[in-house]
Amino acid sequence: MLAAHNAGKDIFSGLDEALTRSSVRLALIHLRTELKSSYCLKEMLTPLDIPPNAVMFTADCTSMYTNIKTEVALDLIGNYLRENSNLLEDCDVDALIDALHLMMNNMIFLFGDLFYRQITGTAMGVPPAVDWADIYFGLHEMEFLNNSTFKPHLHLYKRFVDDVLGIWIPHNDPEIDE
């Protein structure tokens, strides 16, 4: 059992390294929205020229990790990794996707004296879970932020993990904002 555990740990450790490298190289997802610290937020907000009719909003993704549907995420992240494989030096994208599939669909954990298999959501406690969720969330953000209906009114949109801060410039016609 110990050897199997160590082998699994090595696979997950290598996967974490590959996904982390991938997420760094795929930084275009994060550059647009992710906040590094509250100091960076202050530095970013200070010079902003915010119109008087602007509305500041916040959002929090409820149960972000557990609400990510595994098969949907595997398809979305897999397609994105394949489409951007040129950014992933020294990484076999198909092997990375296969490893993600293996890990996210086979998470077994011990609670008390019983073993359980997690069947929904992001595999909790595995090293690449944070990058997995960030990439998944970032891909949805790219789609949302590039929407021509919202783009002209979204003065600011920044995210820190699952918390969002934004500034919305209302349309002249209030019915359109609804």
JSON list of C-alpha atoms in Angstrom, two decimals:
[
{"chain": "A", "resi": 1, "resn": "MET", "atom": "CA", "xyz": [0.00, 0.00, 0.00]},
{"chain": "A", "resi": 2, "resn": "LEU", "atom": "CA", "xyz": [2.81, 2.42, 0.81]},
{"chain": "A", "resi": 3, "resn": "ALA", "atom": "CA", "xyz": [4.46, 1.95, -2.59]},
{"chain": "A", "resi": 4, "resn": "ALA", "atom": "CA", "xyz": [1.14, 2.51, -4.38]},
{"chain": "A", "resi": 5, "resn": "HIS", "atom": "CA", "xyz": [0.54, 5.64, -2.31]},
{"chain": "A", "resi": 6, "resn": "ASN", "atom": "CA", "xyz": [4.00, 6.99, -3.11]},
{"chain": "A", "resi": 7, "resn": "ALA", "atom": "CA", "xyz": [3.57, 6.21, -6.81]},
{"chain": "A", "resi": 8, "resn": "GLY", "atom": "CA", "xyz": [0.25, 8.05, -6.85]},
{"chain": "A", "resi": 9, "resn": "LYS", "atom": "CA", "xyz": [1.76, 10.95, -4.97]},
{"chain": "A", "resi": 10, "resn": "ASP", "atom": "CA", "xyz": [4.57, 11.16, -7.55]},
{"chain": "A", "resi": 11, "resn": "ILE", "atom": "CA", "xyz": [2.04, 11.16, -10.40]},
{"chain": "A", "resi": 12, "resn": "PHE", "atom": "CA", "xyz": [-0.01, 13.89, -8.75]},
{"chain": "A", "resi": 13, "resn": "SER", "atom": "CA", "xyz": [3.12, 15.89, -7.92]},
{"chain": "A", "resi": 14, "resn": "GLY", "atom": "CA", "xyz": [4.26, 15.72, -11.54]},
{"chain": "A", "resi": 15, "resn": "LEU", "atom": "CA", "xyz": [0.78, 16.63, -12.71]},
{"chain": "A", "resi": 16, "resn": "ASP", "atom": "CA", "xyz": [0.74, 19.60, -10.33]},
{"chain": "A", "resi": 17, "resn": "GLU", "atom": "CA", "xyz": [4.06, 20.78, -11.75]},
{"chain": "A", "resi": 18, "resn": "ALA", "atom": "CA", "xyz": [2.83, 20.40, -15.36]},
{"chain": "A", "resi": 19, "resn": "LEU", "atom": "CA", "xyz": [-0.48, 22.14, -14.67]},
{"chain": "A", "resi": 20, "resn": "THR", "atom": "CA", "xyz": [1.21, 24.92, -12.71]},
{"chain": "A", "resi": 21, "resn": "ARG", "atom": "CA", "xyz": [3.69, 25.48, -15.55]},
{"chain": "A", "resi": 22, "resn": "SER", "atom": "CA", "xyz": [0.76, 25.40, -17.95]},
{"chain": "A", "resi": 23, "resn": "SER", "atom": "CA", "xyz": [-1.19, 27.94, -15.96]},
{"chain": "A", "resi": 24, "resn": "VAL", "atom": "CA", "xyz": [1.83, 30.23, -15.84]},
{"chain": "A", "resi": 25, "resn": "ARG", "atom": "CA", "xyz": [2.29, 29.98, -19.62]},
{"chain": "A", "resi": 26, "resn": "LEU", "atom": "CA", "xyz": [-1.42, 30.40, -20.14]},
{"chain": "A", "resi": 27, "resn": "ALA", "atom": "CA", "xyz": [-1.32, 33.60, -18.10]},
{"chain": "A", "resi": 28, "resn": "LEU", "atom": "CA", "xyz": [-3.51, 35.42, -20.57]},
{"chain": "A", "resi": 29, "resn": "ILE", "atom": "CA", "xyz": [-6.42, 33.96, -18.62]},
{"chain": "A", "resi": 30, "resn": "HIS", "atom": "CA", "xyz": [-5.18, 35.47, -15.38]},
{"chain": "A", "resi": 31, "resn": "LEU", "atom": "CA", "xyz": [-3.65, 38.73, -16.61]},
{"chain": "A", "resi": 32, "resn": "ARG", "atom": "CA", "xyz": [-7.03, 40.20, -17.43]},
{"chain": "A", "resi": 33, "resn": "THR", "atom": "CA", "xyz": [-8.80, 39.50, -14.19]},
{"chain": "A", "resi": 34, "resn": "GLU", "atom": "CA", "xyz": [-6.75, 38.11, -11.34]},
{"chain": "A", "resi": 35, "resn": "LEU", "atom": "CA", "xyz": [-5.69, 40.28, -8.41]},
{"chain": "A", "resi": 36, "resn": "LYS", "atom": "CA", "xyz": [-2.43, 39.53, -6.65]},
{"chain": "A", "resi": 37, "resn": "SER", "atom": "CA", "xyz": [-3.07, 41.40, -3.37]},
{"chain": "A", "resi": 38, "resn": "SER", "atom": "CA", "xyz": [-5.10, 44.16, -1.72]},
{"chain": "A", "resi": 39, "resn": "TYR", "atom": "CA", "xyz": [-2.11, 46.48, -2.24]},
{"chain": "A", "resi": 40, "resn": "CYS", "atom": "CA", "xyz": [-2.28, 45.84, -6.01]},
{"chain": "A", "resi": 41, "resn": "LEU", "atom": "CA", "xyz": [-6.00, 46.58, -5.89]},
{"chain": "A", "resi": 42, "resn": "LYS", "atom": "CA", "xyz": [-5.37, 49.92, -4.16]},
{"chain": "A", "resi": 43, "resn": "GLU", "atom": "CA", "xyz": [-2.65, 50.81, -6.67]},
{"chain": "A", "resi": 44, "resn": "MET", "atom": "CA", "xyz": [-4.99, 49.94, -9.54]},
{"chain": "A", "resi": 45, "resn": "LEU", "atom": "CA", "xyz": [-8.04, 51.81, -8.18]},
{"chain": "A", "resi": 46, "resn": "THR", "atom": "CA", "xyz": [-6.27, 55.03, -7.16]},
{"chain": "A", "resi": 47, "resn": "PRO", "atom": "CA", "xyz": [-5.67, 56.46, -10.66]},
{"chain": "A", "resi": 48, "resn": "LEU", "atom": "CA", "xyz": [-9.03, 55.31, -12.09]},
{"chain": "A", "resi": 49, "resn": "ASP", "atom": "CA", "xyz": [-11.37, 57.95, -13.41]},
{"chain": "A", "resi": 50, "resn": "ILE", "atom": "CA", "xyz": [-14.70, 56.58, -12.26]},
{"chain": "A", "resi": 51, "resn": "PRO", "atom": "CA", "xyz": [-17.85, 58.27, -13.61]},
{"chain": "A", "resi": 52, "resn": "PRO", "atom": "CA", "xyz": [-20.35, 59.46, -10.97]},
{"chain": "A", "resi": 53, "resn": "ASN", "atom": "CA", "xyz": [-23.06, 57.09, -12.19]},
{"chain": "A", "resi": 54, "resn": "ALA", "atom": "CA", "xyz": [-20.80, 54.04, -11.89]},
{"chain": "A", "resi": 55, "resn": "VAL", "atom": "CA", "xyz": [-21.89, 51.12, -9.73]},
{"chain": "A", "resi": 56, "resn": "MET", "atom": "CA", "xyz": [-19.34, 49.08, -7.81]},
{"chain": "A", "resi": 57, "resn": "PHE", "atom": "CA", "xyz": [-20.22, 45.42, -7.34]},
{"chain": "A", "resi": 58, "resn": "THR", "atom": "CA", "xyz": [-18.78, 42.36, -5.68]},
{"chain": "A", "resi": 59, "resn": "ALA", "atom": "CA", "xyz": [-19.46, 38.70, -6.24]},
{"chain": "A", "resi": 60, "resn": "ASP", "atom": "CA", "xyz": [-18.45, 35.45, -4.63]},
{"chain": "A", "resi": 61, "resn": "CYS", "atom": "CA", "xyz": [-18.56, 32.11, -6.36]},
{"chain": "A", "resi": 62, "resn": "THR", "atom": "CA", "xyz": [-20.48, 29.77, -4.07]},
{"chain": "A", "resi": 63, "resn": "SER", "atom": "CA", "xyz": [-18.72, 26.45, -3.53]},
{"chain": "A", "resi": 64, "resn": "MET", "atom": "CA", "xyz": [-16.48, 27.08, -6.54]},
{"chain": "A", "resi": 65, "resn": "TYR", "atom": "CA", "xyz": [-14.55, 23.81, -6.40]},
{"chain": "A", "resi": 66, "resn": "THR", "atom": "CA", "xyz": [-17.46, 21.49, -5.72]},
{"chain": "A", "resi": 67, "resn": "ASN", "atom": "CA", "xyz": [-19.69, 23.09, -8.37]},
{"chain": "A", "resi": 68, "resn": "ILE", "atom": "CA", "xyz": [-17.27, 22.52, -11.24]},
{"chain": "A", "resi": 69, "resn": "LYS", "atom": "CA", "xyz": [-18.71, 19.66, -13.26]},
{"chain": "A", "resi": 70, "resn": "THR", "atom": "CA", "xyz": [-15.77, 17.35, -13.91]},
{"chain": "A", "resi": 71, "resn": "GLU", "atom": "CA", "xyz": [-16.59, 16.19, -17.45]},
{"chain": "A", "resi": 72, "resn": "VAL", "atom": "CA", "xyz": [-17.51, 19.72, -18.59]},
{"chain": "A", "resi": 73, "resn": "ALA", "atom": "CA", "xyz": [-14.26, 21.07, -17.12]},
{"chain": "A", "resi": 74, "resn": "LEU", "atom": "CA", "xyz": [-12.20, 18.27, -18.67]},
{"chain": "A", "resi": 75, "resn": "ASP", "atom": "CA", "xyz": [-13.65, 19.08, -22.10]},
{"chain": "A", "resi": 76, "resn": "LEU", "atom": "CA", "xyz": [-13.23, 22.85, -21.73]},
{"chain": "A", "resi": 77, "resn": "ILE", "atom": "CA", "xyz": [-9.73, 22.75, -20.25]},
{"chain": "A", "resi": 78, "resn": "GLY", "atom": "CA", "xyz": [-8.66, 19.93, -22.59]},
{"chain": "A", "resi": 79, "resn": "ASN", "atom": "CA", "xyz": [-9.79, 21.86, -25.68]},
{"chain": "A", "resi": 80, "resn": "TYR", "atom": "CA", "xyz": [-8.07, 25.01, -24.44]},
{"chain": "A", "resi": 81, "resn": "LEU", "atom": "CA", "xyz": [-4.81, 23.16, -23.72]},
{"chain": "A", "resi": 82, "resn": "ARG", "atom": "CA", "xyz": [-4.88, 21.49, -27.15]},
{"chain": "A", "resi": 83, "resn": "GLU", "atom": "CA", "xyz": [-5.62, 24.81, -28.92]},
{"chain": "A", "resi": 84, "resn": "ASN", "atom": "CA", "xyz": [-2.72, 26.48, -27.09]},
{"chain": "A", "resi": 85, "resn": "SER", "atom": "CA", "xyz": [-0.29, 23.56, -27.05]},
{"chain": "A", "resi": 86, "resn": "ASN", "atom": "CA", "xyz": [2.33, 25.78, -28.71]},
{"chain": "A", "resi": 87, "resn": "LEU", "atom": "CA", "xyz": [2.61, 27.64, -25.37]},
{"chain": "A", "resi": 88, "resn": "LEU", "atom": "CA", "xyz": [3.34, 24.44, -23.48]},
{"chain": "A", "resi": 89, "resn": "GLU", "atom": "CA", "xyz": [6.99, 23.67, -24.04]},
{"chain": "A", "resi": 90, "resn": "ASP", "atom": "CA", "xyz": [8.21, 20.27, -22.86]},
{"chain": "A", "resi": 91, "resn": "CYS", "atom": "CA", "xyz": [4.69, 19.13, -22.05]},
{"chain": "A", "resi": 92, "resn": "ASP", "atom": "CA", "xyz": [2.73, 16.32, -23.67]},
{"chain": "A", "resi": 93, "resn": "VAL", "atom": "CA", "xyz": [-0.72, 17.93, -23.67]},
{"chain": "A", "resi": 94, "resn": "ASP", "atom": "CA", "xyz": [-2.58, 14.66, -24.22]},
{"chain": "A", "resi": 95, "resn": "ALA", "atom": "CA", "xyz": [-0.72, 13.06, -21.31]},
{"chain": "A", "resi": 96, "resn": "LEU", "atom": "CA", "xyz": [-1.54, 16.08, -19.13]},
{"chain": "A", "resi": 97, "resn": "ILE", "atom": "CA", "xyz": [-5.23, 15.84, -20.07]},
{"chain": "A", "resi": 98, "resn": "ASP", "atom": "CA", "xyz": [-5.24, 12.07, -19.45]},
{"chain": "A", "resi": 99, "resn": "ALA", "atom": "CA", "xyz": [-3.65, 12.61, -16.03]},
{"chain": "A", "resi": 100, "resn": "LEU", "atom": "CA", "xyz": [-6.23, 15.28, -15.17]},
{"chain": "A", "resi": 101, "resn": "HIS", "atom": "CA", "xyz": [-8.97, 12.88, -16.22]},
{"chain": "A", "resi": 102, "resn": "LEU", "atom": "CA", "xyz": [-7.50, 10.13, -14.05]},
{"chain": "A", "resi": 103, "resn": "MET", "atom": "CA", "xyz": [-7.11, 12.38, -11.02]},
{"chain": "A", "resi": 104, "resn": "MET", "atom": "CA", "xyz": [-10.41, 14.26, -11.20]},
{"chain": "A", "resi": 105, "resn": "ASN", "atom": "CA", "xyz": [-12.44, 11.08, -11.71]},
{"chain": "A", "resi": 106, "resn": "ASN", "atom": "CA", "xyz": [-10.70, 8.88, -9.13]},
{"chain": "A", "resi": 107, "resn": "MET", "atom": "CA", "xyz": [-10.30, 10.90, -5.94]},
{"chain": "A", "resi": 108, "resn": "ILE", "atom": "CA", "xyz": [-10.43, 8.58, -2.94]},
{"chain": "A", "resi": 109, "resn": "PHE", "atom": "CA", "xyz": [-10.15, 9.95, 0.57]},
{"chain": "A", "resi": 110, "resn": "LEU", "atom": "CA", "xyz": [-10.30, 8.67, 4.13]},
{"chain": "A", "resi": 111, "resn": "PHE", "atom": "CA", "xyz": [-12.84, 10.10, 6.57]},
{"chain": "A", "resi": 112, "resn": "GLY", "atom": "CA", "xyz": [-12.74, 8.48, 9.96]},
{"chain": "A", "resi": 113, "resn": "ASP", "atom": "CA", "xyz": [-12.12, 4.83, 9.27]},
{"chain": "A", "resi": 114, "resn": "LEU", "atom": "CA", "xyz": [-13.98, 4.73, 5.93]},
{"chain": "A", "resi": 115, "resn": "PHE", "atom": "CA", "xyz": [-12.73, 5.33, 2.39]},
{"chain": "A", "resi": 116, "resn": "TYR", "atom": "CA", "xyz": [-14.88, 7.41, 0.04]},
{"chain": "A", "resi": 117, "resn": "ARG", "atom": "CA", "xyz": [-14.70, 8.14, -3.68]},
{"chain": "A", "resi": 118, "resn": "GLN", "atom": "CA", "xyz": [-15.52, 11.72, -4.63]},
{"chain": "A", "resi": 119, "resn": "ILE", "atom": "CA", "xyz": [-17.92, 11.59, -7.56]},
{"chain": "A", "resi": 120, "resn": "THR", "atom": "CA", "xyz": [-18.68, 15.27, -8.25]},
{"chain": "A", "resi": 121, "resn": "GLY", "atom": "CA", "xyz": [-16.73, 18.51, -8.37]},
{"chain": "A", "resi": 122, "resn": "THR", "atom": "CA", "xyz": [-13.03, 19.25, -8.33]},
{"chain": "A", "resi": 123, "resn": "ALA", "atom": "CA", "xyz": [-10.95, 16.57, -6.61]},
{"chain": "A", "resi": 124, "resn": "MET", "atom": "CA", "xyz": [-10.35, 18.17, -3.23]},
{"chain": "A", "resi": 125, "resn": "GLY", "atom": "CA", "xyz": [-6.91, 18.13, -1.67]},
{"chain": "A", "resi": 126, "resn": "VAL", "atom": "CA", "xyz": [-4.96, 17.38, -4.82]},
{"chain": "A", "resi": 127, "resn": "PRO", "atom": "CA", "xyz": [-2.16, 19.81, -5.68]},
{"chain": "A", "resi": 128, "resn": "PRO", "atom": "CA", "xyz": [-3.46, 21.02, -9.08]},
{"chain": "A", "resi": 129, "resn": "ALA", "atom": "CA", "xyz": [-7.01, 21.74, -7.81]},
{"chain": "A", "resi": 130, "resn": "VAL", "atom": "CA", "xyz": [-6.35, 25.49, -7.48]},
{"chain": "A", "resi": 131, "resn": "ASP", "atom": "CA", "xyz": [-4.91, 25.85, -11.00]},
{"chain": "A", "resi": 132, "resn": "TRP", "atom": "CA", "xyz": [-7.68, 23.60, -12.39]},
{"chain": "A", "resi": 133, "resn": "ALA", "atom": "CA", "xyz": [-10.38, 25.84, -10.88]},
{"chain": "A", "resi": 134, "resn": "ASP", "atom": "CA", "xyz": [-8.57, 29.06, -11.89]},
{"chain": "A", "resi": 135, "resn": "ILE", "atom": "CA", "xyz": [-8.23, 27.94, -15.50]},
{"chain": "A", "resi": 136, "resn": "TYR", "atom": "CA", "xyz": [-11.85, 26.77, -15.64]},
{"chain": "A", "resi": 137, "resn": "PHE", "atom": "CA", "xyz": [-13.12, 30.02, -14.12]},
{"chain": "A", "resi": 138, "resn": "GLY", "atom": "CA", "xyz": [-10.78, 32.06, -16.34]},
{"chain": "A", "resi": 139, "resn": "LEU", "atom": "CA", "xyz": [-12.07, 30.42, -19.52]},
{"chain": "A", "resi": 140, "resn": "HIS", "atom": "CA", "xyz": [-15.62, 31.34, -18.56]},
{"chain": "A", "resi": 141, "resn": "GLU", "atom": "CA", "xyz": [-14.50, 34.87, -17.75]},
{"chain": "A", "resi": 142, "resn": "MET", "atom": "CA", "xyz": [-12.87, 35.28, -21.16]},
{"chain": "A", "resi": 143, "resn": "GLU", "atom": "CA", "xyz": [-16.16, 34.37, -22.83]},
{"chain": "A", "resi": 144, "resn": "PHE", "atom": "CA", "xyz": [-18.15, 36.68, -20.56]},
{"chain": "A", "resi": 145, "resn": "LEU", "atom": "CA", "xyz": [-15.71, 39.62, -20.71]},
{"chain": "A", "resi": 146, "resn": "ASN", "atom": "CA", "xyz": [-15.51, 39.51, -24.51]},
{"chain": "A", "resi": 147, "resn": "ASN", "atom": "CA", "xyz": [-19.31, 39.69, -24.84]},
{"chain": "A", "resi": 148, "resn": "SER", "atom": "CA", "xyz": [-20.06, 42.84, -26.88]},
{"chain": "A", "resi": 149, "resn": "THR", "atom": "CA", "xyz": [-23.16, 43.56, -24.77]},
{"chain": "A", "resi": 150, "resn": "PHE", "atom": "CA", "xyz": [-21.22, 43.80, -21.50]},
{"chain": "A", "resi": 151, "resn": "LYS", "atom": "CA", "xyz": [-17.78, 44.97, -22.59]},
{"chain": "A", "resi": 152, "resn": "PRO", "atom": "CA", "xyz": [-18.56, 48.70, -23.04]},
{"chain": "A", "resi": 153, "resn": "HIS", "atom": "CA", "xyz": [-20.16, 48.91, -19.59]},
{"chain": "A", "resi": 154, "resn": "LEU", "atom": "CA", "xyz": [-17.64, 46.94, -17.57]},
{"chain": "A", "resi": 155, "resn": "HIS", "atom": "CA", "xyz": [-15.21, 49.62, -16.42]},
{"chain": "A", "resi": 156, "resn": "LEU", "atom": "CA", "xyz": [-13.37, 47.21, -14.13]},
{"chain": "A", "resi": 157, "resn": "TYR", "atom": "CA", "xyz": [-13.49, 43.48, -13.45]},
{"chain": "A", "resi": 158, "resn": "LYS", "atom": "CA", "xyz": [-10.95, 41.85, -11.15]},
{"chain": "A", "resi": 159, "resn": "ARG", "atom": "CA", "xyz": [-10.92, 38.51, -9.39]},
{"chain": "A", "resi": 160, "resn": "PHE", "atom": "CA", "xyz": [-9.03, 36.99, -6.48]},
{"chain": "A", "resi": 161, "resn": "VAL", "atom": "CA", "xyz": [-9.63, 33.22, -6.50]},
{"chain": "A", "resi": 162, "resn": "ASP", "atom": "CA", "xyz": [-13.44, 33.16, -6.18]},
{"chain": "A", "resi": 163, "resn": "ASP", "atom": "CA", "xyz": [-14.09, 36.78, -5.16]},
{"chain": "A", "resi": 164, "resn": "VAL", "atom": "CA", "xyz": [-14.89, 39.41, -7.79]},
{"chain": "A", "resi": 165, "resn": "LEU", "atom": "CA", "xyz": [-14.81, 43.21, -7.69]},
{"chain": "A", "resi": 166, "resn": "GLY", "atom": "CA", "xyz": [-16.18, 45.23, -10.58]},
{"chain": "A", "resi": 167, "resn": "ILE", "atom": "CA", "xyz": [-17.32, 48.65, -11.68]},
{"chain": "A", "resi": 168, "resn": "TRP", "atom": "CA", "xyz": [-20.32, 48.83, -14.00]},
{"chain": "A", "resi": 169, "resn": "ILE", "atom": "CA", "xyz": [-21.16, 51.91, -16.08]},
{"chain": "A", "resi": 170, "resn": "PRO", "atom": "CA", "xyz": [-24.95, 51.85, -16.55]},
{"chain": "A", "resi": 171, "resn": "HIS", "atom": "CA", "xyz": [-26.45, 52.27, -20.00]},
{"chain": "A", "resi": 172, "resn": "ASN", "atom": "CA", "xyz": [-28.32, 55.54, -20.70]},
{"chain": "A", "resi": 173, "resn": "ASP", "atom": "CA", "xyz": [-31.48, 53.46, -21.07]},
{"chain": "A", "resi": 174, "resn": "PRO", "atom": "CA", "xyz": [-32.11, 51.70, -17.70]},
{"chain": "A", "resi": 175, "resn": "GLU", "atom": "CA", "xyz": [-34.24, 49.00, -19.36]},
{"chain": "A", "resi": 176, "resn": "ILE", "atom": "CA", "xyz": [-31.17, 47.75, -21.24]},
{"chain": "A", "resi": 177, "resn": "ASP", "atom": "CA", "xyz": [-29.28, 47.22, -17.96]},
{"chain": "A", "resi": 178, "resn": "GLU", "atom": "CA", "xyz": [-32.01, 44.93, -16.69]}
]
